[in-house]
Amino acid sequence: MELILLFLPLLSFIISGFFGKYLGDRTSEIITSLFVSISALLSLIIFYNVITQGYENNIIIAKWLNSGSLNVNWSIKVDSLSAVMLVVVTLISSLVHIYSIGYMSRDPHKPRFMAYLSLFTFAMLTLVTSDNFLQLFFGWEGVGLCSYFLIGFWFKKDSANAAAIKAFIVNRVGDVGFALGIFLIFYLFGTVNYDEVFQQIPQNLYNELNFLNLRINSIDLICILLFIGAMGKSAQIFLHTWLPDAMEGPTPVSALIHAATMVTAGVFLVVRCSPIFEYSQLALNIITVVGMSTAFFAASVALVQNDIKKIIAYSTCSQLGYMFFAAGVGAYNVAMFHLFTHAFFKALLFLGSGSVIHSFKDEQNINYMGGIWKKLPYTWILMIIGTLALTGFPFLSGYYSKDAIIEYAYLRGNTVGYYAVVVGIFTALLTSIYSWRLIFKTFHGSYNNEKLKIETMHESPFAMLFPLIMLAIGALFAGYFFKELFIGHSSSSSFWKESIKFLSPLSLDHPPFWIIYATPAMVILSIPFSYYLFVKNKNITNWLINENKPLYNFLLNKWFFDELYDFLFVKPFKKIGIFFWRNVDIKIIDKFGPDGISNLIKIFSIKAVKFQSGFVYQYAFIMLLGFSALLTYLIII
């Protein structure tokens, strides 16, 4: 069953990618969607077996590397952690495949698009089922490659090409840290297999290494390097700049890669390596600070963005920050719970925004929308469900997972945890405001699009609405039904077993009254506040913008991270590259290399042509010279 689950997406990629032009668009769409849906069904069966029977397995597909002490298998590791990820990856992927049938109906390259989606799914499944760091890295790079393909799918758009290259390069920065972490693990422990590494960690707590002329604990260094890789893949602050630009890809790509699966790989890495991170308080504190900084930064930027997909992209960035600071305070199971619930409501919001964009003929600016809730009633109500879940409205999925993060951060009882609580609650307020700003400016108020008449607005086809309905069910009920399983005191430890390690058990105390009710209260009050601000009295909004123009521009320009990186890295390296190109490549390598050799051959050829005169006596003279040279050589030797 596990083999079928893993290789069906790869098979659908091969069929659609190599034979799609012969099979036709419809056949390619059906095959890829069907195969990935079968994988999703099998993952649900495995998840059920894990819950009810405690099922675990490690299937060795093949011996991969066997050199000295390096013994690496290609395997499928099934435990509680990988079972959760299998459900998230395959279920969201199958719904995105089905959604793409309607959304990409006018695209001439549908088989290629569906093939890329399937290949991405296979790479992600390889990542989450690995039992060693090398296979994990293979899947890690695989999803990065597929991300490049999918973001730049519309390669005739310069902006799409630039976004794909940016995503690829920024992720490589994080991957350098990840690769160094794997090298260090093998250097210290002589293996890259999870179980063998985790067993050796307690015996190496006090080893120190000289790194960049600094004495640093080896466990701390491993954790920091691994987290740098997670920062790049999960778009944490400083390595986040690729995520908003990645919205240049088709909307199904945004839902699959940048909401529910690839960007959660970093969170999965930290949780999978909890047996290492639990022994590094330094790394956990860094994760908490980076996570809460990312949550606040992304939420503040989302407040003023006008592109509907970029608002949701920054929201994703912010929610990933929540997951990381949950892991940073040691609540790994809570981080996974939020990852699980977030997959449903964030994919719902992305696909819902795609439905809006589809109706507006590819318009993405919310300032050119409004007043269409009666024209798109199903999309409207489904996006409201996603928004309520995202903001943590009581009894929806986000309410259970996000509040649990804040509560456990408080119960951690250290200074970093208390800071995380304050930032988390304030960020929740910002999340609610920007989320309702998107809903109200998109669906309510006056209709603001001058290019399209409101009469032309129409609801999306059923192929696009069906995945939204399924995701809405998850957004409504996933938190309620799985809270006890994931984070309940009685059943959580029995469910996660050894897939997550807690050096000290999570606190069983109850947080103060205000911690429990502060976030839901603010979320509820923000709805009428946002409606008044963005629909009933827009003059106040305009006045606030005009009175705080520097702050507004600061947020609108995303804290000027792109401009800063352009100044610090892009322009200097571009100048260095141009210098070496002109002075080394052209004037030295080319001049004395291929260009010099070709010029020399050309000169000899021109000289040799002169002997081809057509006169017999000249040919006889050349033959005589050649014969003399040959005779001289024979005499000498």
XYZ file of C-alpha atoms in Angstrom:
637
model
C 0.000 0.000 0.000
C 2.791 2.429 0.905
C 4.613 1.701 -2.361
C 1.477 2.425 -4.389
C 0.887 5.633 -2.432
C 4.425 6.868 -3.112
C 4.846 5.911 -6.752
C 1.397 6.668 -8.207
C 2.170 10.430 -8.371
C 5.502 9.638 -10.053
C 3.728 7.404 -12.564
C 1.153 10.111 -13.292
C 4.022 12.576 -13.874
C 5.648 10.234 -16.388
C 2.385 9.587 -18.235
C 1.271 13.218 -18.396
C 4.737 14.701 -18.852
C 6.043 12.428 -21.594
C 2.861 11.261 -23.288
C 0.420 14.066 -22.535
C 0.508 15.539 -26.033
C -0.520 12.155 -27.439
C -3.163 11.403 -24.789
C -4.771 14.846 -24.886
C -5.615 17.383 -22.187
C -8.651 15.663 -20.718
C -6.989 12.259 -20.406
C -3.926 13.783 -18.741
C -6.103 15.676 -16.269
C -8.118 12.568 -15.394
C -5.061 10.298 -14.981
C -3.093 12.702 -12.780
C -6.109 13.623 -10.635
C -7.174 9.983 -10.278
C -3.727 8.675 -9.344
C -3.098 11.369 -6.744
C -6.625 10.901 -5.359
C -5.912 7.182 -4.919
C -2.750 8.146 -3.006
C -4.884 10.438 -0.839
C -7.321 7.595 -0.097
C -4.450 5.272 0.836
C -2.932 7.929 3.098
C -6.264 8.226 4.937
C -6.288 4.450 5.439
C -2.743 4.554 6.824
C -3.649 7.478 9.092
C -6.654 5.533 10.396
C -4.451 2.511 11.092
C -1.948 4.689 12.931
C -4.718 6.129 15.121
C -6.585 2.916 15.866
C -3.838 0.288 15.818
C -0.657 2.269 16.464
C 0.597 1.137 13.049
C 4.268 1.818 12.277
C 6.488 0.525 9.499
C 9.751 1.179 7.700
C 9.743 -0.347 4.227
C 13.173 -0.621 2.581
C 12.711 -0.053 -1.143
C 16.380 -0.412 -2.067
C 19.915 -0.045 -0.797
C 20.920 3.415 -1.915
C 24.490 4.138 -0.751
C 26.943 1.763 0.884
C 30.412 3.279 1.256
C 32.452 2.862 4.402
C 30.295 3.870 7.356
C 27.772 5.560 5.076
C 24.868 3.147 4.688
C 21.708 4.769 3.341
C 18.501 3.061 2.285
C 15.706 4.318 0.092
C 12.781 3.705 2.389
C 9.237 4.585 3.376
C 9.038 5.359 7.082
C 5.501 5.373 8.444
C 4.874 6.697 11.946
C 2.498 9.227 13.475
C 4.399 12.245 12.181
C 4.769 11.019 8.607
C 1.142 9.781 8.584
C -0.094 13.301 9.375
C 2.068 14.759 6.624
C 0.908 12.098 4.148
C -2.702 13.119 4.718
C -1.923 16.818 4.357
C 0.191 16.424 1.206
C -1.941 13.955 -0.724
C -5.336 15.346 0.270
C -4.478 18.951 -0.614
C -2.656 17.836 -3.751
C -5.597 15.774 -5.008
C -8.015 18.676 -4.474
C -5.619 21.062 -6.226
C -5.376 18.650 -9.177
C -9.178 18.595 -9.473
C -9.403 22.376 -9.067
C -6.803 22.856 -11.816
C -9.061 21.095 -14.336
C -11.395 24.095 -14.181
C -8.902 26.856 -13.424
C -6.441 25.951 -16.192
C -9.150 25.159 -18.767
C -7.971 27.904 -21.115
C -4.267 27.121 -20.813
C -2.674 25.382 -23.837
C -0.139 23.469 -21.733
C -2.346 21.620 -19.251
C -0.553 18.219 -19.447
C 2.759 19.845 -18.523
C 1.151 21.688 -15.616
C -0.537 18.565 -14.266
C 2.733 16.647 -14.642
C 4.594 19.248 -12.575
C 1.947 19.048 -9.831
C 2.297 15.259 -9.695
C 6.102 15.407 -9.633
C 5.939 17.885 -6.779
C 3.630 15.539 -4.874
C 6.070 12.644 -5.347
C 9.014 14.758 -4.143
C 7.090 15.877 -1.078
C 6.063 12.314 -0.257
C 9.712 11.260 -0.577
C 10.646 13.987 1.881
C 8.122 13.122 4.586
C 8.620 9.328 4.411
C 12.420 9.380 4.648
C 14.207 7.619 7.495
C 17.506 9.418 6.908
C 18.762 12.909 6.211
C 20.015 12.106 2.714
C 16.635 10.983 1.384
C 15.104 13.962 3.177
C 17.535 16.238 1.328
C 16.663 14.575 -1.984
C 12.970 15.300 -1.478
C 13.858 18.757 -0.134
C 15.669 19.655 -3.345
C 12.989 17.932 -5.422
C 10.222 20.182 -4.127
C 12.514 23.174 -4.644
C 13.017 22.195 -8.283
C 9.285 21.647 -8.829
C 8.620 24.993 -7.177
C 10.898 26.591 -9.772
C 9.005 24.842 -12.581
C 5.578 25.808 -11.260
C 6.277 29.417 -10.265
C 7.773 30.024 -13.712
C 5.126 27.956 -15.507
C 4.059 30.979 -17.558
C 7.653 31.433 -18.669
C 6.793 34.016 -21.323
C 6.108 36.493 -18.498
C 9.316 38.165 -17.338
C 7.883 38.600 -13.845
C 7.213 34.841 -13.591
C 10.759 33.996 -14.666
C 12.211 36.489 -12.190
C 10.051 35.106 -9.366
C 11.074 31.519 -10.149
C 14.771 32.418 -10.157
C 14.382 34.391 -6.929
C 12.670 31.457 -5.187
C 15.359 29.072 -6.405
C 18.278 31.259 -5.273
C 16.863 32.255 -1.863
C 16.108 28.607 -1.109
C 19.670 27.695 -2.065
C 20.909 30.078 0.646
C 18.959 28.144 3.248
C 19.967 24.828 1.690
C 23.657 25.646 2.218
C 22.989 25.708 5.957
C 20.945 22.516 5.744
C 23.665 20.704 3.780
C 26.339 21.821 6.258
C 24.166 20.508 9.060
C 23.928 17.092 7.385
C 27.700 17.049 6.752
C 28.320 17.874 10.419
C 25.947 15.120 11.544
C 27.821 12.567 9.458
C 31.197 13.929 10.632
C 30.231 13.593 14.307
C 28.120 10.448 14.277
C 29.271 8.537 11.188
C 25.696 8.049 9.978
C 22.770 10.020 8.566
C 19.994 7.614 9.616
C 17.525 9.245 12.016
C 17.423 6.523 14.680
C 21.187 6.070 14.804
C 21.796 9.826 15.050
C 19.125 10.405 17.703
C 20.537 7.606 19.888
C 23.977 9.222 19.938
C 22.838 12.748 20.819
C 22.843 12.330 24.662
C 26.450 11.066 24.570
C 27.673 14.138 22.657
C 26.074 16.982 24.594
C 29.342 18.622 25.593
C 31.339 18.326 22.376
C 32.611 21.659 21.112
C 33.756 22.651 17.647
C 35.741 25.538 16.261
C 33.355 27.175 13.794
C 34.350 30.485 12.162
C 36.936 30.995 14.933
C 34.277 30.499 17.628
C 33.988 27.671 20.117
C 30.417 26.407 19.884
C 28.612 23.360 21.183
C 28.247 20.782 18.407
C 24.535 20.112 19.124
C 23.783 23.847 19.070
C 25.612 24.211 15.773
C 23.788 21.267 14.170
C 20.415 22.672 15.233
C 21.191 26.182 14.011
C 22.373 24.913 10.618
C 19.293 22.721 10.211
C 17.069 25.637 11.181
C 18.705 27.853 8.551
C 17.527 25.329 5.973
C 14.054 25.391 7.519
C 14.034 29.211 7.391
C 14.603 29.180 3.641
C 12.010 26.545 2.817
C 9.388 27.919 5.210
C 9.979 31.578 4.302
C 10.971 32.900 7.726
C 12.118 36.486 8.124
C 15.374 37.318 6.259
C 14.791 34.386 3.885
C 11.119 35.139 3.226
C 11.416 37.395 0.178
C 10.734 34.651 -2.377
C 7.277 33.721 -1.068
C 5.208 36.804 -2.072
C 6.845 36.934 -5.518
C 5.985 33.256 -5.995
C 2.371 34.358 -6.474
C 3.327 34.887 -10.140
C 2.600 31.199 -10.633
C -0.938 29.928 -11.300
C -3.217 30.057 -8.249
C -3.354 26.244 -7.805
C 0.424 26.402 -7.361
C 0.004 28.935 -4.578
C -2.464 26.668 -2.799
C -0.392 23.506 -3.161
C 3.150 24.719 -2.624
C 2.909 27.962 -0.730
C 0.101 27.248 1.695
C -0.192 23.607 2.613
C 2.855 21.541 1.677
C 6.293 22.793 0.599
C 6.472 25.729 2.989
C 5.601 23.417 5.874
C 8.648 21.234 5.136
C 10.753 23.425 7.428
C 8.327 22.921 10.313
C 8.334 19.180 9.615
C 12.156 19.175 9.706
C 12.291 20.828 13.128
C 9.626 18.526 14.559
C 11.223 15.402 13.038
C 14.527 16.460 14.622
C 12.978 17.189 18.024
C 15.321 14.571 19.608
C 18.174 16.911 18.621
C 16.520 20.299 19.216
C 15.373 19.294 22.704
C 19.021 19.340 23.774
C 19.709 22.834 22.422
C 17.987 25.609 24.353
C 19.941 28.154 22.325
C 18.486 26.884 19.066
C 14.962 26.711 20.524
C 15.209 30.325 21.684
C 16.398 31.377 18.221
C 13.486 29.487 16.626
C 11.012 31.201 18.972
C 12.381 34.686 18.277
C 12.532 34.151 14.519
C 9.045 32.639 14.505
C 7.354 35.408 16.446
C 9.253 38.078 14.463
C 8.090 36.507 11.217
C 4.495 36.295 12.458
C 4.401 39.996 13.329
C 6.362 41.190 10.287
C 4.230 39.329 7.742
C 0.949 40.346 9.402
C 1.955 44.016 9.420
C 2.818 43.908 5.714
C -0.416 42.102 4.818
C -2.394 45.003 6.338
C -1.688 47.297 3.367
C -1.133 44.974 0.388
C -3.602 45.200 -2.490
C -2.869 42.001 -4.428
C -5.353 39.380 -3.193
C -2.844 36.538 -3.501
C -0.009 38.451 -1.843
C -2.205 39.226 1.157
C -2.812 35.497 1.606
C 0.886 34.782 0.926
C 1.974 37.071 3.752
C -0.708 35.474 5.889
C 0.921 32.101 5.177
C 4.293 33.527 6.172
C 2.774 34.792 9.422
C 1.099 31.484 10.285
C 4.346 29.624 9.637
C 5.877 31.946 12.208
C 3.268 30.732 14.704
C 4.224 27.121 13.960
C 7.890 27.842 14.531
C 7.501 29.630 17.805
C 5.304 26.744 18.954
C 8.195 24.408 18.139
C 10.591 26.860 19.790
C 8.787 26.632 23.130
C 8.879 22.828 22.865
C 5.240 22.325 21.840
C 6.064 20.307 18.733
C 2.708 18.562 18.715
C 0.922 21.924 18.791
C 3.043 23.106 15.852
C 1.956 20.025 13.910
C -1.663 20.589 14.925
C -1.575 24.128 13.517
C 0.191 22.831 10.402
C -2.644 20.331 9.962
C -5.524 22.796 10.422
C -3.746 25.565 8.508
C -3.488 23.363 5.427
C -7.269 23.286 5.073
C -8.214 26.909 5.615
C -5.217 28.410 3.832
C -5.647 26.213 0.744
C -9.336 27.173 0.886
C -8.450 30.877 0.860
C -5.958 30.505 -1.982
C -8.332 28.487 -4.157
C -11.165 30.864 -3.258
C -9.049 33.808 -4.374
C -8.412 31.875 -7.584
C -12.173 31.634 -8.096
C -12.428 35.428 -7.704
C -9.509 36.029 -10.073
C -11.061 33.632 -12.584
C -14.310 35.649 -12.543
C -12.449 38.960 -12.857
C -10.481 37.741 -15.901
C -7.132 37.616 -14.018
C -7.541 40.863 -12.051
C -5.830 40.521 -8.636
C -6.041 44.043 -7.154
C -8.764 44.152 -4.484
C -9.194 47.899 -5.093
C -10.748 46.987 -8.460
C -13.246 44.556 -6.966
C -16.131 44.915 -4.515
C -19.890 44.409 -4.440
C -19.889 40.909 -5.945
C -21.036 38.716 -3.055
C -24.390 38.135 -4.742
C -22.691 37.235 -8.034
C -20.311 34.739 -6.428
C -22.351 33.493 -3.453
C -20.644 30.099 -3.060
C -17.140 31.527 -3.308
C -18.137 34.280 -0.878
C -19.463 31.992 1.846
C -16.588 29.521 1.437
C -13.981 32.278 1.735
C -15.748 33.598 4.830
C -15.427 30.123 6.371
C -11.699 30.149 5.537
C -11.317 33.635 6.999
C -13.116 32.723 10.213
C -10.888 29.672 10.606
C -7.723 31.674 9.898
C -8.533 34.407 12.386
C -9.314 31.916 15.149
C -13.060 32.468 15.379
C -14.454 30.320 18.210
C -14.949 26.624 17.472
C -13.458 26.655 13.969
C -10.173 24.855 13.294
C -7.843 27.835 13.685
C -9.373 28.645 17.067
C -8.153 25.386 18.579
C -4.665 25.326 17.078
C -3.674 29.000 17.230
C -4.903 29.528 20.784
C -3.088 26.384 21.862
C 0.182 27.874 20.563
C -0.296 31.044 22.632
C -1.295 29.071 25.731
C 1.706 26.738 25.602
C 4.055 29.662 24.959
C 2.781 31.212 28.190
C 3.024 27.950 30.108
C 6.652 27.580 29.037
C 7.342 30.121 31.764
C 10.481 31.757 30.362
C 11.083 35.271 29.076
C 11.111 34.289 25.412
C 7.790 32.491 25.876
C 6.168 35.561 27.444
C 7.377 37.765 24.586
C 5.951 35.222 22.149
C 2.557 35.447 23.892
C 2.380 39.235 23.564
C 3.495 39.172 19.930
C 1.174 36.245 19.170
C -1.930 37.967 20.571
C -1.184 41.269 18.832
C -0.457 39.428 15.569
C -3.794 37.622 15.887
C -5.501 41.029 15.965
C -3.606 42.156 12.848
C -4.499 38.845 11.168
C -8.183 39.428 11.762
C -8.054 43.005 10.447
C -6.230 42.222 7.188
C -8.314 39.095 6.603
C -11.608 40.967 6.890
C -10.167 43.829 4.859
C -9.682 41.313 2.043
C -13.248 39.978 2.367
C -14.931 43.379 2.595
C -12.957 45.042 -0.210
C -13.384 42.006 -2.478
C -17.044 41.147 -1.963
C -18.744 44.157 -0.327
C -19.104 47.879 -0.858
C -19.325 49.377 -4.333
C -18.219 47.648 -7.529
C -14.956 49.305 -8.635
C -13.897 47.571 -11.847
C -14.210 49.779 -14.929
C -12.970 47.156 -17.416
C -15.619 44.541 -16.658
C -19.325 45.027 -16.152
C -20.743 43.513 -12.986
C -23.246 41.613 -15.127
C -20.370 39.553 -16.533
C -19.427 38.253 -13.071
C -20.285 34.574 -12.667
C -19.665 31.741 -10.255
C -16.854 29.267 -10.960
C -17.567 25.808 -12.420
C -18.224 22.835 -10.139
C -14.726 21.434 -10.775
C -13.401 24.490 -8.931
C -16.105 24.680 -6.253
C -15.935 21.012 -5.207
C -12.376 21.272 -3.774
C -13.419 24.461 -1.970
C -16.331 22.661 -0.324
C -14.120 19.786 0.809
C -11.532 22.185 2.225
C -14.276 24.166 3.968
C -15.327 20.990 5.794
C -11.745 20.623 7.034
C -11.612 24.310 8.006
C -14.820 23.906 10.008
C -14.233 20.627 11.819
C -10.540 19.579 11.695
C -9.685 21.460 14.868
C -12.601 20.134 16.902
C -12.246 16.488 15.915
C -8.443 16.228 16.102
C -7.604 18.493 19.051
C -7.681 15.705 21.611
C -5.684 13.363 19.372
C -2.929 15.876 18.566
C -2.580 17.877 21.780
C -4.869 16.273 24.374
C -3.094 15.372 27.606
C -4.461 11.850 27.676
C -4.073 10.690 24.082
C -1.411 12.959 22.582
C 1.604 11.067 23.914
C 0.134 7.727 22.906
C -0.520 9.012 19.381
C 2.872 10.643 18.705
C 4.873 7.915 20.487
C 8.560 8.193 19.544
C 8.038 10.364 16.461
C 8.254 13.454 18.694
C 10.577 13.652 21.688
C 9.801 15.764 24.740
C 12.776 16.050 27.075
C 10.450 17.483 29.702
C 6.678 16.980 29.424
C 4.511 19.944 28.487
C 2.862 21.763 31.345
C -0.569 20.506 32.401
C -1.457 23.784 34.141
C -4.260 26.002 32.937
C -3.243 29.443 31.633
C -4.857 32.570 33.109
C -8.378 33.558 32.115
C -7.217 36.505 29.980
C -4.875 34.327 27.916
C -7.727 32.021 26.933
C -10.272 34.674 26.029
C -8.175 37.625 24.808
C -7.632 36.365 21.270
C -11.223 35.203 20.539
C -12.600 38.460 21.957
C -10.368 40.578 19.737
C -11.180 38.407 16.721
C -14.921 38.863 17.202
C -14.676 42.630 17.847
C -12.447 43.145 14.808
C -15.238 42.075 12.404
C -17.564 45.102 12.921
C -14.486 47.323 13.323
C -13.117 46.217 9.939
C -16.527 46.548 8.283
C -16.813 50.128 9.515
C -13.249 50.924 8.492
C -13.243 49.425 4.981
C -16.900 49.657 3.911
C -18.978 52.149 5.883
C -16.485 54.958 6.436
C -13.518 54.770 4.092
C -12.616 58.385 4.905
C -11.143 57.252 8.205
C -8.944 54.752 6.392
C -7.763 57.420 3.948
C -7.122 59.820 6.843
C -5.085 57.196 8.710
C -3.007 56.546 5.587
C -2.372 60.257 4.950
C -1.503 60.941 8.596
C 0.923 58.013 8.735
C 2.391 58.135 5.246
C 5.957 57.082 6.212
C 4.649 54.068 8.137
C 2.231 53.186 5.325
C 5.011 53.312 2.721
C 7.266 51.296 5.012
C 4.665 48.527 5.222
C 3.629 48.812 1.578
C 7.254 48.310 0.550
C 7.513 45.227 2.814
C 9.925 46.819 5.288
C 12.226 47.507 2.307
C 13.784 44.039 2.516
C 13.961 43.718 -1.270
C 15.587 47.122 -1.635
C 18.049 46.324 1.173
C 19.035 42.983 -0.392
C 19.290 44.649 -3.782
C 21.726 47.186 -2.319
C 23.739 44.737 -0.210
C 23.882 41.694 -2.465
C 22.354 41.987 -5.922
C 24.058 45.151 -7.201
C 27.533 44.459 -5.718
C 27.592 40.867 -6.982
C 26.278 42.001 -10.348
C 29.141 44.515 -10.603
C 31.652 41.835 -9.598
C 30.166 39.477 -12.181
C 30.316 42.080 -14.948
C 33.944 42.902 -14.033
C 35.050 39.255 -14.243
C 33.022 38.724 -17.420
C 34.628 41.637 -19.233
C 38.168 41.431 -17.864
C 38.668 37.727 -17.184
C 36.196 35.847 -19.324
C 36.431 37.948 -22.495
C 39.954 39.424 -22.306
C 41.800 36.375 -20.926
C 39.847 33.118 -21.195
C 38.154 33.819 -24.523
C 41.096 35.738 -25.999
C 43.674 33.034 -25.271
C 41.212 30.157 -25.266
C 38.525 29.400 -27.875
C 38.681 32.787 -29.612
C 42.494 32.769 -29.700
C 42.699 29.210 -31.056
C 40.024 29.880 -33.677
C 41.810 33.074 -34.795
C 45.120 31.202 -35.033
C 43.518 28.450 -37.125
C 41.928 31.095 -39.296
C 45.324 32.756 -39.927
C 46.936 29.409 -40.842
C 43.980 28.593 -43.082
C 44.336 31.877 -44.962
C 48.056 31.203 -45.457
C 47.427 27.613 -46.542
C 44.855 28.710 -49.103
C 47.572 30.505 -51.023
C 49.172 27.151 -51.871
C 45.972 26.121 -53.672
C 46.904 28.070 -56.817
C 46.259 25.429 -59.508
C 49.869 25.449 -60.806
C 51.529 22.019 -61.028
C 55.029 23.288 -60.278
C 53.843 24.764 -56.945
C 52.241 21.433 -55.941
C 55.470 19.621 -56.949
C 57.481 22.079 -54.834
C 55.231 21.455 -51.762
C 55.528 17.711 -52.270
C 59.312 18.049 -52.451
C 59.369 20.010 -49.189
C 57.216 17.413 -47.490
C 59.377 14.552 -48.792
C 62.539 16.361 -47.593
C 61.051 16.897 -44.133
C 59.993 13.248 -43.861
C 63.434 12.015 -45.045
C 65.182 14.283 -42.526
C 62.992 12.947 -39.709
C 63.710 9.314 -40.672
C 67.466 9.946 -40.785
C 67.469 11.656 -37.381
C 65.612 8.874 -35.591
